[in-house]
C-alpha positions as a printed Julia matrix, in Angstrom:
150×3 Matrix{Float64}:
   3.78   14.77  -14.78
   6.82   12.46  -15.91
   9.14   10.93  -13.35
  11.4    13.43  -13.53
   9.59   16.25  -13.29
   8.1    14.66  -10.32
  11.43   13.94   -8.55
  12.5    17.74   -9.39
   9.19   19.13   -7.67
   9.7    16.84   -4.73
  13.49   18.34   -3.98
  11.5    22.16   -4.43
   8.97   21.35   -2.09
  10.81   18.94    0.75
  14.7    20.38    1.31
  15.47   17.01    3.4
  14.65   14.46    0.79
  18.46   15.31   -1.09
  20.01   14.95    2.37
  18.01   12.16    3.8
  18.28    9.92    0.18
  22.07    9.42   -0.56
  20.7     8.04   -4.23
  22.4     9.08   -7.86
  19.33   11.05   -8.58
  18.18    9.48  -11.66
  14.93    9.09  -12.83
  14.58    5.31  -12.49
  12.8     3.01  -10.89
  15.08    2.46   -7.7
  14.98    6.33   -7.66
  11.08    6.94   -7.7
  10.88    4.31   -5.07
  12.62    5.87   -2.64
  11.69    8.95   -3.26
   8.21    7.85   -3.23
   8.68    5.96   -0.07
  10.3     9.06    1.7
   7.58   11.13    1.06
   4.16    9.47    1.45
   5.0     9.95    5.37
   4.19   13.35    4.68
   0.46   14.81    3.99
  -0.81   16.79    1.44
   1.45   17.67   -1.55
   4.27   15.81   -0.76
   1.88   12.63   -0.18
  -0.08   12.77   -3.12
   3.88   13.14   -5.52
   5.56   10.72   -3.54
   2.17    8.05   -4.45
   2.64    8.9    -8.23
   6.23    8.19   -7.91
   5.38    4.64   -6.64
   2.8     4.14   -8.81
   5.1     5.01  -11.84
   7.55    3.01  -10.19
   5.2    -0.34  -10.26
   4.7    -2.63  -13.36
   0.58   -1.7   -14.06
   0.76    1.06  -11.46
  -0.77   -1.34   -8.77
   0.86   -0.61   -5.2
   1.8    -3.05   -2.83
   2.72   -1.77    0.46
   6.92   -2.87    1.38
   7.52   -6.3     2.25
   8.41   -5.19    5.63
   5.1    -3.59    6.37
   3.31   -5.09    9.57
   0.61   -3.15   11.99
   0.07   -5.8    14.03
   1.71   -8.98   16.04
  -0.46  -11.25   14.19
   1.46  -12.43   11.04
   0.45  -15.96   10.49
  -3.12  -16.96   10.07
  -3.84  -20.36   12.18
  -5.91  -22.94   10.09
  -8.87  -21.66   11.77
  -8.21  -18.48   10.4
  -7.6   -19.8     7.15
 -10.93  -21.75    6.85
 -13.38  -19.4     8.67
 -11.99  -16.3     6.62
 -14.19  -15.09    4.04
 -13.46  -14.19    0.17
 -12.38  -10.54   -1.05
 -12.97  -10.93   -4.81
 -11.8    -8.58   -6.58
 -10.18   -6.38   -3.9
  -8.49   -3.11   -4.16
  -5.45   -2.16   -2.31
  -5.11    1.99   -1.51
  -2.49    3.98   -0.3
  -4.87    6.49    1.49
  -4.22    9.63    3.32
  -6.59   12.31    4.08
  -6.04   15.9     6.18
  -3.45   15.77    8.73
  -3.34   12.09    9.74
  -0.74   10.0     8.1
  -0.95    7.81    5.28
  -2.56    3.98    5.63
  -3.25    1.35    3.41
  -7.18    0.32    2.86
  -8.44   -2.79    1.19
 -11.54   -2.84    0.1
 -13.53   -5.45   -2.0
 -16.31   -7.58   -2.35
 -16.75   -9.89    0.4
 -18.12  -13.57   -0.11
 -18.33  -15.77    3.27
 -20.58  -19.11    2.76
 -22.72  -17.75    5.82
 -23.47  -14.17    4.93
 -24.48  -12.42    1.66
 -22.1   -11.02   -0.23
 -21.17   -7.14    0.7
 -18.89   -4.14   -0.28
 -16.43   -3.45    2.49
 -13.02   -1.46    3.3
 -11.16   -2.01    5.96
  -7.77   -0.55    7.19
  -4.94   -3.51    6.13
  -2.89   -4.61    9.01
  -0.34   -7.17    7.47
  -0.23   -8.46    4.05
   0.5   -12.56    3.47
   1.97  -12.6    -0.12
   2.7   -16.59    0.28
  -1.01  -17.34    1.66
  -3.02  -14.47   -0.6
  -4.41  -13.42    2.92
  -4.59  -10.26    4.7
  -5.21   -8.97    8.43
  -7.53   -5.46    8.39
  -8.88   -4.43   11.14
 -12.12   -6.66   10.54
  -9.79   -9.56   11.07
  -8.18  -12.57    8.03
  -9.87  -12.1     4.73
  -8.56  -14.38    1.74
  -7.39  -12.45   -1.45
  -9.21  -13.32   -4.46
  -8.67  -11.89   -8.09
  -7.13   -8.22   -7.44
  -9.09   -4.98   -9.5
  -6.77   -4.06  -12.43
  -4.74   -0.87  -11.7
């Protein structure tokens, strides 16, 4: 489906989005966005339109959770962090929700750590370090390698 036959099925299926979005509904960027946004905190339907808005919304369809995004206090890795953390080459970033339970983000990836052979893992993502190329999952710092094309 095309943006805005997306954004038209998302005001059929969720009556608040036109009063909870005071947007000029176009079928733009800014618009898909928001729209997108608005509804990935819902499951099912709703989720999986308001993910292909954001992914039509992104240049190469790769998402990046908001800026603001943070699930934990720890936002700064310490130079321990950053020297002991091992490599996630080439990671994936997902936008996952499954059932009932709301949406969270996964990263998953290759994992290279000078002590330990490499492995496969995913891991729920905490916080996202765009200045470092680090992230906090629940496994604790990994370093961000060479991302999986979209």
């Amino acid at each position: 489906m095309d943006r805005e036959s997306l954004i038209c099925e998302a005001i059929l299926r969720d009556r608040e989005v036109e009063r909870a979005l005071s947007i000029i509904w176009e079928p733009d960027d800014e618009t898909c966005r928001r729209v997108g946004w608005h509804l990935v905190a819902n499951t099912g339907t709703l989720f999986h339109i308001g993910r292909r808005l954001l992914e039509l919304s992104t240049p190469g369809g790769a998402l990046l959770p908001p800026p603001e995004y943070r699930m934990c206090r720890a936002t700064e890795p310490t130079e321990e962090d950053m020297f002991a953390a091992p490599m996630l080459q080439p990671w994936s970033l997902l936008l996952f929700q499954s059932g009932s339970l709301p949406a969270f983000w996964k990263l998953g990836g290759t994992v290279h750590h000078r002590d330990h052979a490499c492995t496969w893992i995913w891991a729920r993502l905490l916080y996202l370090h765009r200045e470092k190329s680090m992230a906090r999952t629940t496994d604790g710092w990994v370093r961000l390698g060479k991302r999986m094309s979209a």
